Short mmCIF file of C-alpha atoms and ligand atoms in Angstrom, two decimals:
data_model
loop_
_atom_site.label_atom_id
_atom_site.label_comp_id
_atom_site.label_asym_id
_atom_site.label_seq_id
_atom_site.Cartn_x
_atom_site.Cartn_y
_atom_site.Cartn_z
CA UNK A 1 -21.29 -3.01 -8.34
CA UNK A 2 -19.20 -0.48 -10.68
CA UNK A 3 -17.70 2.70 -9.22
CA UNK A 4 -17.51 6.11 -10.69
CA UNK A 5 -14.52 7.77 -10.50
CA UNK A 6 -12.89 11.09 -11.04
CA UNK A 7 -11.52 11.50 -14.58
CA UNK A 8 -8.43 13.47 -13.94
CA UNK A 9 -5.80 11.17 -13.10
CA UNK A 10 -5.08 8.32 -15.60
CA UNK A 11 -6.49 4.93 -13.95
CA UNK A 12 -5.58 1.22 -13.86
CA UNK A 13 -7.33 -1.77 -13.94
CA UNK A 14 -6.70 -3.62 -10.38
CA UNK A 15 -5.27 -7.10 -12.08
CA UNK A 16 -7.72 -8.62 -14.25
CA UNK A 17 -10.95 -6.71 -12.83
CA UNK A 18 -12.57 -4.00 -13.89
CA UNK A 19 -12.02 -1.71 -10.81
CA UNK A 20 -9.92 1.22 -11.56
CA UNK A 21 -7.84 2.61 -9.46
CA UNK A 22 -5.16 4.93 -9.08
CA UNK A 23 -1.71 4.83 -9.82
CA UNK A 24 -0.87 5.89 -6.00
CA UNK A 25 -3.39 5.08 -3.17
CA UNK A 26 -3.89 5.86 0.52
CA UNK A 27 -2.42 3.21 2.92
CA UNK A 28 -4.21 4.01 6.38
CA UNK A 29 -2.25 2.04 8.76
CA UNK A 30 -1.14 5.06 10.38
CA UNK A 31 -4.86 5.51 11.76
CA UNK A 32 -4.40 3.10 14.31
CA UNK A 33 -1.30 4.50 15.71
CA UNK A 34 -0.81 3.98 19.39
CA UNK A 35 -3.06 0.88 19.27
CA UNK A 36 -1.77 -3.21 18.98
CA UNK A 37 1.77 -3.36 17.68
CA UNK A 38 1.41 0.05 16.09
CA UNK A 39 1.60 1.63 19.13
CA UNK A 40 5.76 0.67 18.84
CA UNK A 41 5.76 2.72 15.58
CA UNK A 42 3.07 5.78 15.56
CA UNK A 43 1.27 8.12 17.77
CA UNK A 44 -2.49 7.90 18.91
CA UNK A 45 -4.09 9.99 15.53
CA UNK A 46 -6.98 12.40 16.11
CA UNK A 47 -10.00 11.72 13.67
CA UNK A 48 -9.25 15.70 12.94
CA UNK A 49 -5.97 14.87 11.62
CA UNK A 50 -7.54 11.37 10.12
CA UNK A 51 -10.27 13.10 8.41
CA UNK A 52 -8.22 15.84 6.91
CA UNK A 53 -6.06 13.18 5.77
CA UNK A 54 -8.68 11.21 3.92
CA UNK A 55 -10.40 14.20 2.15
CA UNK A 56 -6.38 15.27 1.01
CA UNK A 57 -6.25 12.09 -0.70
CA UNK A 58 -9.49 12.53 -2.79
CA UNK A 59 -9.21 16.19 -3.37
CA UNK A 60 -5.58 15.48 -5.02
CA UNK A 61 -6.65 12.40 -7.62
CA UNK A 62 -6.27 9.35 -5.19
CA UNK A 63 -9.37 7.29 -5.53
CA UNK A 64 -8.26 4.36 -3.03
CA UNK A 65 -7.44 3.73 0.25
CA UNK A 66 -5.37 0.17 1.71
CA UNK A 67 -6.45 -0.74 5.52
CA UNK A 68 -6.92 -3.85 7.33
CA UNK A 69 -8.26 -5.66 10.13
CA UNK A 70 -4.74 -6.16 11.82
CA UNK A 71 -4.64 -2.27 12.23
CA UNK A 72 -6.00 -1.55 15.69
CA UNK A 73 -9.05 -4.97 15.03
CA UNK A 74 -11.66 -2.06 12.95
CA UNK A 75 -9.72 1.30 14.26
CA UNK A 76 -8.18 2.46 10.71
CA UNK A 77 -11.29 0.78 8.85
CA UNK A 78 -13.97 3.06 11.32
CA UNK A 79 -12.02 6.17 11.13
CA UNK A 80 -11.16 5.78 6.75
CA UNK A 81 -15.42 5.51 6.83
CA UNK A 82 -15.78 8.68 8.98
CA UNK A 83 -13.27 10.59 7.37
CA UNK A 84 -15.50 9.65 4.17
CA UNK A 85 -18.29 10.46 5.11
CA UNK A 86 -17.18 13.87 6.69
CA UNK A 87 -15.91 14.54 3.10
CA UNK A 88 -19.08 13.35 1.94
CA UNK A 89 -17.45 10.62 -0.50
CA UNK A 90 -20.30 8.29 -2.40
CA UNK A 91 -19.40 4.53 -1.55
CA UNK A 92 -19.61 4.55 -5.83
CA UNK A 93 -16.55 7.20 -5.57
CA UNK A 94 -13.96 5.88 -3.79
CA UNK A 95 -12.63 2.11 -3.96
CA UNK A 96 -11.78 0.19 -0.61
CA UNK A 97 -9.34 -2.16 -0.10
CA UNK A 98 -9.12 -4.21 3.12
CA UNK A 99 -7.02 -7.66 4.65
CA UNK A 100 -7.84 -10.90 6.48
CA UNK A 101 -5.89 -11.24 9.11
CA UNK A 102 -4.91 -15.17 9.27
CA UNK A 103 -2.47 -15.37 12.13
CA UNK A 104 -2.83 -18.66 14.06
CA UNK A 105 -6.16 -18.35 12.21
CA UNK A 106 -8.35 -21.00 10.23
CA UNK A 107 -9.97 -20.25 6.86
CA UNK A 108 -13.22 -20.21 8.74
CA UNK A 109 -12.53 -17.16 10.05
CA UNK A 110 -11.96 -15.23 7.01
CA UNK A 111 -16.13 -16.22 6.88
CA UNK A 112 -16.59 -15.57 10.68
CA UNK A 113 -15.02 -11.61 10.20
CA UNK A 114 -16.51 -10.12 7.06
CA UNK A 115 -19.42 -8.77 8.96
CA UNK A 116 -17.24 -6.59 11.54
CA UNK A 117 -15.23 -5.32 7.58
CA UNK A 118 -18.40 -4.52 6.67
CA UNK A 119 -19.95 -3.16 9.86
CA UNK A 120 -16.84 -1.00 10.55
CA UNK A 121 -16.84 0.32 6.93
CA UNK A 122 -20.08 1.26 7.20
CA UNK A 123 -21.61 2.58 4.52
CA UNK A 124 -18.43 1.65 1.95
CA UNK A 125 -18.23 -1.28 0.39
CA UNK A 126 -15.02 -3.72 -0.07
CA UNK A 127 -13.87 -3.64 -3.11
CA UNK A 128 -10.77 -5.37 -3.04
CA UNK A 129 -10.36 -7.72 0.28
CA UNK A 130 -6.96 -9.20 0.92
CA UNK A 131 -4.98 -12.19 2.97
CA UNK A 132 -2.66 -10.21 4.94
CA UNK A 133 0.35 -13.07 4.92
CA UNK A 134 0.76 -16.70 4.78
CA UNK A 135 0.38 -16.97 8.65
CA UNK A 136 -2.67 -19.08 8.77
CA UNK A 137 -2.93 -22.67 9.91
CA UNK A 138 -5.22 -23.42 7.20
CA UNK A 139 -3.73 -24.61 3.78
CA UNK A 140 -4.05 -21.79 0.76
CA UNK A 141 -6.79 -23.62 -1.21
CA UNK A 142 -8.96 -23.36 1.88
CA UNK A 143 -8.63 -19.53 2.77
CA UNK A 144 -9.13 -19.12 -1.12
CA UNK A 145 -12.09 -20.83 -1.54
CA UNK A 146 -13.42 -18.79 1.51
CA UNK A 147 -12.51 -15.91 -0.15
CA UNK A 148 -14.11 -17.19 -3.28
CA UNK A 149 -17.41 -17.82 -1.39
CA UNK A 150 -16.90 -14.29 -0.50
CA UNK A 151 -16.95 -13.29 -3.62
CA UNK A 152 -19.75 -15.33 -5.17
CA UNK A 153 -21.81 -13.80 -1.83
CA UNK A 154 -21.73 -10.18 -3.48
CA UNK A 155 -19.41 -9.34 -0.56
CA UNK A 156 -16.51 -8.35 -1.92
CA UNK A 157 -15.62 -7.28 -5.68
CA UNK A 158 -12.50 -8.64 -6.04
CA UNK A 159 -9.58 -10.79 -4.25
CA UNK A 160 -5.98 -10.02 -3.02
CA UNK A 161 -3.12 -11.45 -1.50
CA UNK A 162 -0.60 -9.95 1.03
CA UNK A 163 3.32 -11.11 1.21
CA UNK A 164 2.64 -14.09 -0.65
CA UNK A 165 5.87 -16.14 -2.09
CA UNK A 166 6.24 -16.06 -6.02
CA UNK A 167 4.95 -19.88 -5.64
CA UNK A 168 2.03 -19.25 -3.24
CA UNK A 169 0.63 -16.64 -5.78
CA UNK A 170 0.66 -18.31 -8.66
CA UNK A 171 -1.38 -21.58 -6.52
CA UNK A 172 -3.80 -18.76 -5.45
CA UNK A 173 -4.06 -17.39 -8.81
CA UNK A 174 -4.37 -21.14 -10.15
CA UNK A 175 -7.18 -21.78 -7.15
CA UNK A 176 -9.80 -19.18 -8.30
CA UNK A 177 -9.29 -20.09 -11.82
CA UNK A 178 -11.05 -23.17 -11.09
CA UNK A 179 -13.63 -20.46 -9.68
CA UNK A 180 -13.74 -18.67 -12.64
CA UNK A 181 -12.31 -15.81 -10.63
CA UNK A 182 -8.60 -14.40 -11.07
CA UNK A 183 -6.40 -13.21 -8.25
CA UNK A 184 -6.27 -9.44 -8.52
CA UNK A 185 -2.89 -8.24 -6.68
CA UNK A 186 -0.48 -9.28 -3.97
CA UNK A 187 0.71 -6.40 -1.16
CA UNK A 188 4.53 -6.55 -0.71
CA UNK A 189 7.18 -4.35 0.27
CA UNK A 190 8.53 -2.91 -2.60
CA UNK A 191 10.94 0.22 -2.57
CA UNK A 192 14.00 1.61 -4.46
CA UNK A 193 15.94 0.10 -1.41
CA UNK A 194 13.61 -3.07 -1.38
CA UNK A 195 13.68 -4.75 -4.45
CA UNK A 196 13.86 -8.40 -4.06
CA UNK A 197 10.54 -8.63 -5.75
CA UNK A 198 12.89 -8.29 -8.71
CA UNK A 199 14.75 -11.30 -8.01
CA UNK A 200 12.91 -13.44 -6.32
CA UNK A 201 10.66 -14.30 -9.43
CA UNK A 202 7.57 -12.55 -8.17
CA UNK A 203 7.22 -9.27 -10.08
CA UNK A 204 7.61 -11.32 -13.49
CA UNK A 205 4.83 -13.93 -12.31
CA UNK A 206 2.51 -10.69 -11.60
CA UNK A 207 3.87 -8.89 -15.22
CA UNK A 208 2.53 -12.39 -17.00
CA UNK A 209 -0.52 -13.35 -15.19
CA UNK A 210 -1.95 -9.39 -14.69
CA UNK A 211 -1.60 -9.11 -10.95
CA UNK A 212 -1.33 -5.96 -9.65
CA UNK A 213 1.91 -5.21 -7.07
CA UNK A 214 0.72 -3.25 -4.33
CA UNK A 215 3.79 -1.55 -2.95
CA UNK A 216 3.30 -1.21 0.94
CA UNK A 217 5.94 0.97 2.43
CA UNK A 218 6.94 2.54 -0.79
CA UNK A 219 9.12 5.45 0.69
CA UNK A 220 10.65 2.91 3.07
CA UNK A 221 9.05 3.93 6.28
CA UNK A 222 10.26 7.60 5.42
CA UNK A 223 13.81 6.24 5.09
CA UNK A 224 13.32 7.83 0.70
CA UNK A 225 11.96 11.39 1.90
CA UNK A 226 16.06 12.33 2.54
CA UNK A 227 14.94 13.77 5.55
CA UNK A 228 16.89 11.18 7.80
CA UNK A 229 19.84 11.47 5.39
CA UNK A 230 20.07 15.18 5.32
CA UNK A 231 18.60 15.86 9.43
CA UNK A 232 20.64 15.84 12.16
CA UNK A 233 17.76 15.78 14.90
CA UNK A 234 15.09 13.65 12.25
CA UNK A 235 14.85 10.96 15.10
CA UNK A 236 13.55 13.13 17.52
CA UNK A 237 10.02 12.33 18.65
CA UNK A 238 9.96 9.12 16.55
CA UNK A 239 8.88 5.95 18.22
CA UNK A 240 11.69 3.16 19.01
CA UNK A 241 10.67 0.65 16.41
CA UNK A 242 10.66 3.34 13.58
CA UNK A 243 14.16 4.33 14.59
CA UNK A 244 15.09 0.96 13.98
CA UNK A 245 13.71 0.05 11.02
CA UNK A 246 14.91 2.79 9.14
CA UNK A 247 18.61 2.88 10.44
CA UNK A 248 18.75 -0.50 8.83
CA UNK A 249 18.76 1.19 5.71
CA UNK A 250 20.53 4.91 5.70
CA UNK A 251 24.08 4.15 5.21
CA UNK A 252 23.68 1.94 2.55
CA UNK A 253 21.50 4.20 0.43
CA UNK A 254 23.16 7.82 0.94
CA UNK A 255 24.53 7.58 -2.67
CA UNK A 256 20.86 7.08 -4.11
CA UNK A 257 19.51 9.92 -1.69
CA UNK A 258 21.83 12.18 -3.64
CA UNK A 259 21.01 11.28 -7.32
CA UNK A 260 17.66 11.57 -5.93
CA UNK A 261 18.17 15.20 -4.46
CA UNK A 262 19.48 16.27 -7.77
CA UNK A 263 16.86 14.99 -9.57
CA UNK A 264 13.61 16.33 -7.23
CA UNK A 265 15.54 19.69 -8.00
CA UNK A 266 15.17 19.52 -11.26
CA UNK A 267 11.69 18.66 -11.29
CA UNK A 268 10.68 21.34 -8.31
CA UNK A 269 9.09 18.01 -6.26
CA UNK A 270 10.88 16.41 -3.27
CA UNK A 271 12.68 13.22 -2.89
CA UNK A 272 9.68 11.35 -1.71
CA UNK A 273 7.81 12.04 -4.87
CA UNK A 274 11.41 10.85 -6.77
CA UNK A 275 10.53 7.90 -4.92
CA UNK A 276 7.24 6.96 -5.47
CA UNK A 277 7.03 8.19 -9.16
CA UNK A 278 9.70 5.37 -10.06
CA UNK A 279 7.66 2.75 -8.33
CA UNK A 280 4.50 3.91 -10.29
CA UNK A 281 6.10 4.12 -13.97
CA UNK A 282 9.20 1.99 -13.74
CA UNK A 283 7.53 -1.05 -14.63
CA UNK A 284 4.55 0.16 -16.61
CA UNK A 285 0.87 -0.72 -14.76
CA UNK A 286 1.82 -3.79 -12.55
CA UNK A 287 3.04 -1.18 -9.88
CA UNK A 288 1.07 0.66 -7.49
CA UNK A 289 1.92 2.54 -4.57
CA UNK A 290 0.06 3.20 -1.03
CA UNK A 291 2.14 5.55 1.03
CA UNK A 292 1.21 5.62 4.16
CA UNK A 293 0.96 9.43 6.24
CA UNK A 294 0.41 11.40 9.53
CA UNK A 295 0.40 14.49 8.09
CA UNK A 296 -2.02 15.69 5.33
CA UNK A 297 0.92 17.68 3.72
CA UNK A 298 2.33 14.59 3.15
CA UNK A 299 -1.11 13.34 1.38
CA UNK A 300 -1.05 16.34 -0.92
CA UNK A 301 2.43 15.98 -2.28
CA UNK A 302 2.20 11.93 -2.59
CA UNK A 303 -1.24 12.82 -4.76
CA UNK A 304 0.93 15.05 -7.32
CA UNK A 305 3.48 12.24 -8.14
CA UNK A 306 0.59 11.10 -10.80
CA UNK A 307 1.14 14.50 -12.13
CA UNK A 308 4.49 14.37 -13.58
CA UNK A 309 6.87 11.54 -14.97
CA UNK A 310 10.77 10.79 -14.65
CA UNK A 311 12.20 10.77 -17.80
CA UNK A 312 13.34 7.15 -19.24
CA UNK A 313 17.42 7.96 -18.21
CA UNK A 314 15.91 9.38 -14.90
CA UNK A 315 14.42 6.48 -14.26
CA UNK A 316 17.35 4.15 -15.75
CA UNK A 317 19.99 5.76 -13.39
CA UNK A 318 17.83 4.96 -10.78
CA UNK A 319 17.27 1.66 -11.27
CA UNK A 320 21.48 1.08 -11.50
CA UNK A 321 22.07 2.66 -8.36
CA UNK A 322 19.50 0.78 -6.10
CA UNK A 323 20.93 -2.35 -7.92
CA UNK A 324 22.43 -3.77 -4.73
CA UNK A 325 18.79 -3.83 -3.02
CA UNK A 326 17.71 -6.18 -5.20
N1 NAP B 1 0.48 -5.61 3.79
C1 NAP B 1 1.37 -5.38 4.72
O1 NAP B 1 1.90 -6.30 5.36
C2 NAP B 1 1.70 -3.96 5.05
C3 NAP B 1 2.79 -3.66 5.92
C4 NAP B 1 3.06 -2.32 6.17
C5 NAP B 1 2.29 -1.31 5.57
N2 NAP B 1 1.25 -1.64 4.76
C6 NAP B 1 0.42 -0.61 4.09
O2 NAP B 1 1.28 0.26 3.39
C7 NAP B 1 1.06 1.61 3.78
C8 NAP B 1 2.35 2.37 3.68
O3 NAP B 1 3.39 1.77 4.41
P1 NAP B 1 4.15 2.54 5.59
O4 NAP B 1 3.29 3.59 6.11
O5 NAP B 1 4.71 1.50 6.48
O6 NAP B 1 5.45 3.13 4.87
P2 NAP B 1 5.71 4.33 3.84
O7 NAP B 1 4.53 4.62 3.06
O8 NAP B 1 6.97 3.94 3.15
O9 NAP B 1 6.08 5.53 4.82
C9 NAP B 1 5.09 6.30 5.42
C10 NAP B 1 5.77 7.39 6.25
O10 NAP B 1 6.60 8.17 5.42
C11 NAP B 1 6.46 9.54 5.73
N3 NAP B 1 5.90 10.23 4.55
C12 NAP B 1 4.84 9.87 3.79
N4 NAP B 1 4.67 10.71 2.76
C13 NAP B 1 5.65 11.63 2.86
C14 NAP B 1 6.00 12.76 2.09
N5 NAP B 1 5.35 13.11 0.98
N6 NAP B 1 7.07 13.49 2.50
C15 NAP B 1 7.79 13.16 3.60
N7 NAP B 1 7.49 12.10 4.37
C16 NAP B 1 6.44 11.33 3.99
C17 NAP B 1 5.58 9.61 6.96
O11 NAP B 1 6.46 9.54 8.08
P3 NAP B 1 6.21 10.37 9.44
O12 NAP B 1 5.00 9.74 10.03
O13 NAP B 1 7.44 10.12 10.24
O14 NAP B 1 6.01 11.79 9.09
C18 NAP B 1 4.75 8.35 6.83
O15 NAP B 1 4.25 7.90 8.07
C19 NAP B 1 0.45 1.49 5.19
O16 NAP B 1 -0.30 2.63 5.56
C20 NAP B 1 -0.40 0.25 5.04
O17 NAP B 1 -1.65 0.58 4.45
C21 NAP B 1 0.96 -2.94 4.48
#
């Protein structure tokens, strides 16, 4: 099924498909705050907040949104469909992209859970539907070829991968060739202070074979907004295991935070949008981000990075500085 889309914002073929998404995306973990393991990160969300959140993201350019069924078993999935269809998106408008989740699971199950995707998606169809890690106890040609039977079922439009090694992508990649199929992106942490896509071999494998890199936690968990850098009281009301996760990271990055500061000056945008506009046009079209939010403010400014662009020594001082988190 092809999608229509909103002109505005320049697009970018997801991989080898022809789905077109854009440069930054929606990531809707934060929906199912206070539920599974999230709870240990982020607050219960209202579906006010949810909804508002959702029609932010399509009213500024983003076409896309990233959930999964690890966050809250259907919770983010049911409330990204409602907050759709209270903005009264088409399922032809807006592209969906969804996981797998394999832990301690068999391939069979990736067979045994598309109908509660669908169901909770209700009426929006997966376009892009992802294995979340390499957790399962299945071997990778099996959950591919499940995914692949997916595929040839009209179920999904396209396949992903999640935190897959350099090695295990290219065997997935090499596993639906066989299906006549190509492997469209893999989801990985990729920051200015994470980088070790860089080095590891993985980005380059994606650059030659036309994956797309999904960037999940593009600002870092928040630790590339500044405002832990430059708050005395930013840890206030935030749950334990966000406080930890970012701490990991502030001391060693305070000399990046600044360039950064000086540079979001001179463009009139904020350090987040520093952040996320390197990720999106550092490395041409094999990045894309999906920042995640709770607040639609947040929404709105990550939705006007695609409006401006760092120029080439911007983003060449920035890649020398965050040299050490590669
Ligand atoms: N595949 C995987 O294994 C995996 C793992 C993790 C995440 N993900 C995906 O990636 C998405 C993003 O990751 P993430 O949420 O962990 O990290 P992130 O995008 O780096 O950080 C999101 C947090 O940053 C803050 N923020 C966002 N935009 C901001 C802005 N413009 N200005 C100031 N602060 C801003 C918010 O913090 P506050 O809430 O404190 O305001 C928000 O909750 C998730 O929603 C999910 O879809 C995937």
């Amino acid at each position: 099924m092809s999608k229509k889309l909103d002109e505005t914002v320049v697009k970018r073929k997801l991989g080898k498909t022809e789905i077109d998404i854009t440069p930054v995306g929606q990531g809707v973990m934060q929906f199912a705050g206070g539920h599974t393991f999230l709870r240990f990160l982020y607050y219960t969300m209202d579906d006010k907040i949810s909804n508002e959140i959702v029609k932010t993201a399509i009213d500024n350019g983003i076409n896309w949104f990233d959930t999964a069924e690890a966050y809250g078993g259907g919770i983010s999935e049911t409330k990204l469909a409602k907050g759709l269809k209270a903005a009264k998106i088409k399922d032809e408008d807006v592209i969906i992209a969804t996981k797998w989740s394999p832990f301690l699971r068999r391939h069979t199950s990736v067979k045994k859970t598309i109908s509660d995707r669908i169901k909770y998606l209700e009426p929006y169809t997966i376009d892009l539907h992802q294995i979340h890690n390499q957790m399962s106890v299945s071997s990778i040609r099996k959950q591919v070829d499940a995914m692949a039977d997916l595929y040839d079922e009209g179920k999904i439009q396209s396949i992903g991968v999640s935190n897959f090694s350099t090695k295990n992508t290219i065997l997935t990649n090499d596993i639906l060739k066989e299906r006549g199929l190509s492997l469209a992106s893999n989801q990985v942490n990729y920051s200015l202070i994470h980088r070790n896509i860089e080095s590891n071999g993985l980005l380059d494998a994606a650059k030659e074979l036309g994956i797309t890199i999904i960037a999940w936690s593009p600002l870092q968990m928040g630790v590339l907004t500044g405002f832990y850098h430059f708050n005395e009281d930013a840890f206030e009301n935030k749950k334990m295991g966000k406080k930890i996760m970012i701490k990991r990271y502030l001391k060693k990055s305070r000399e990046l935070m600044e360039e950064m500061d000086l540079i979001s000056k001179k463009h009139k945008v904020t350090i987040a949008q520093v952040a996320l506009n390197w990720l999106i046009n550092y490395h041409g079209d094999t990045v894309v981000v999906i920042p995640g939010a709770t607040k639609p403010k947040q929404v709105e400014q990550n939705g006007q990075v695609m409006n401006f662009v760092l120029s080439k020594t911007e983003l060449n001082d920035l890649e020398e500085l965050s040299r050490e988190f590669l």
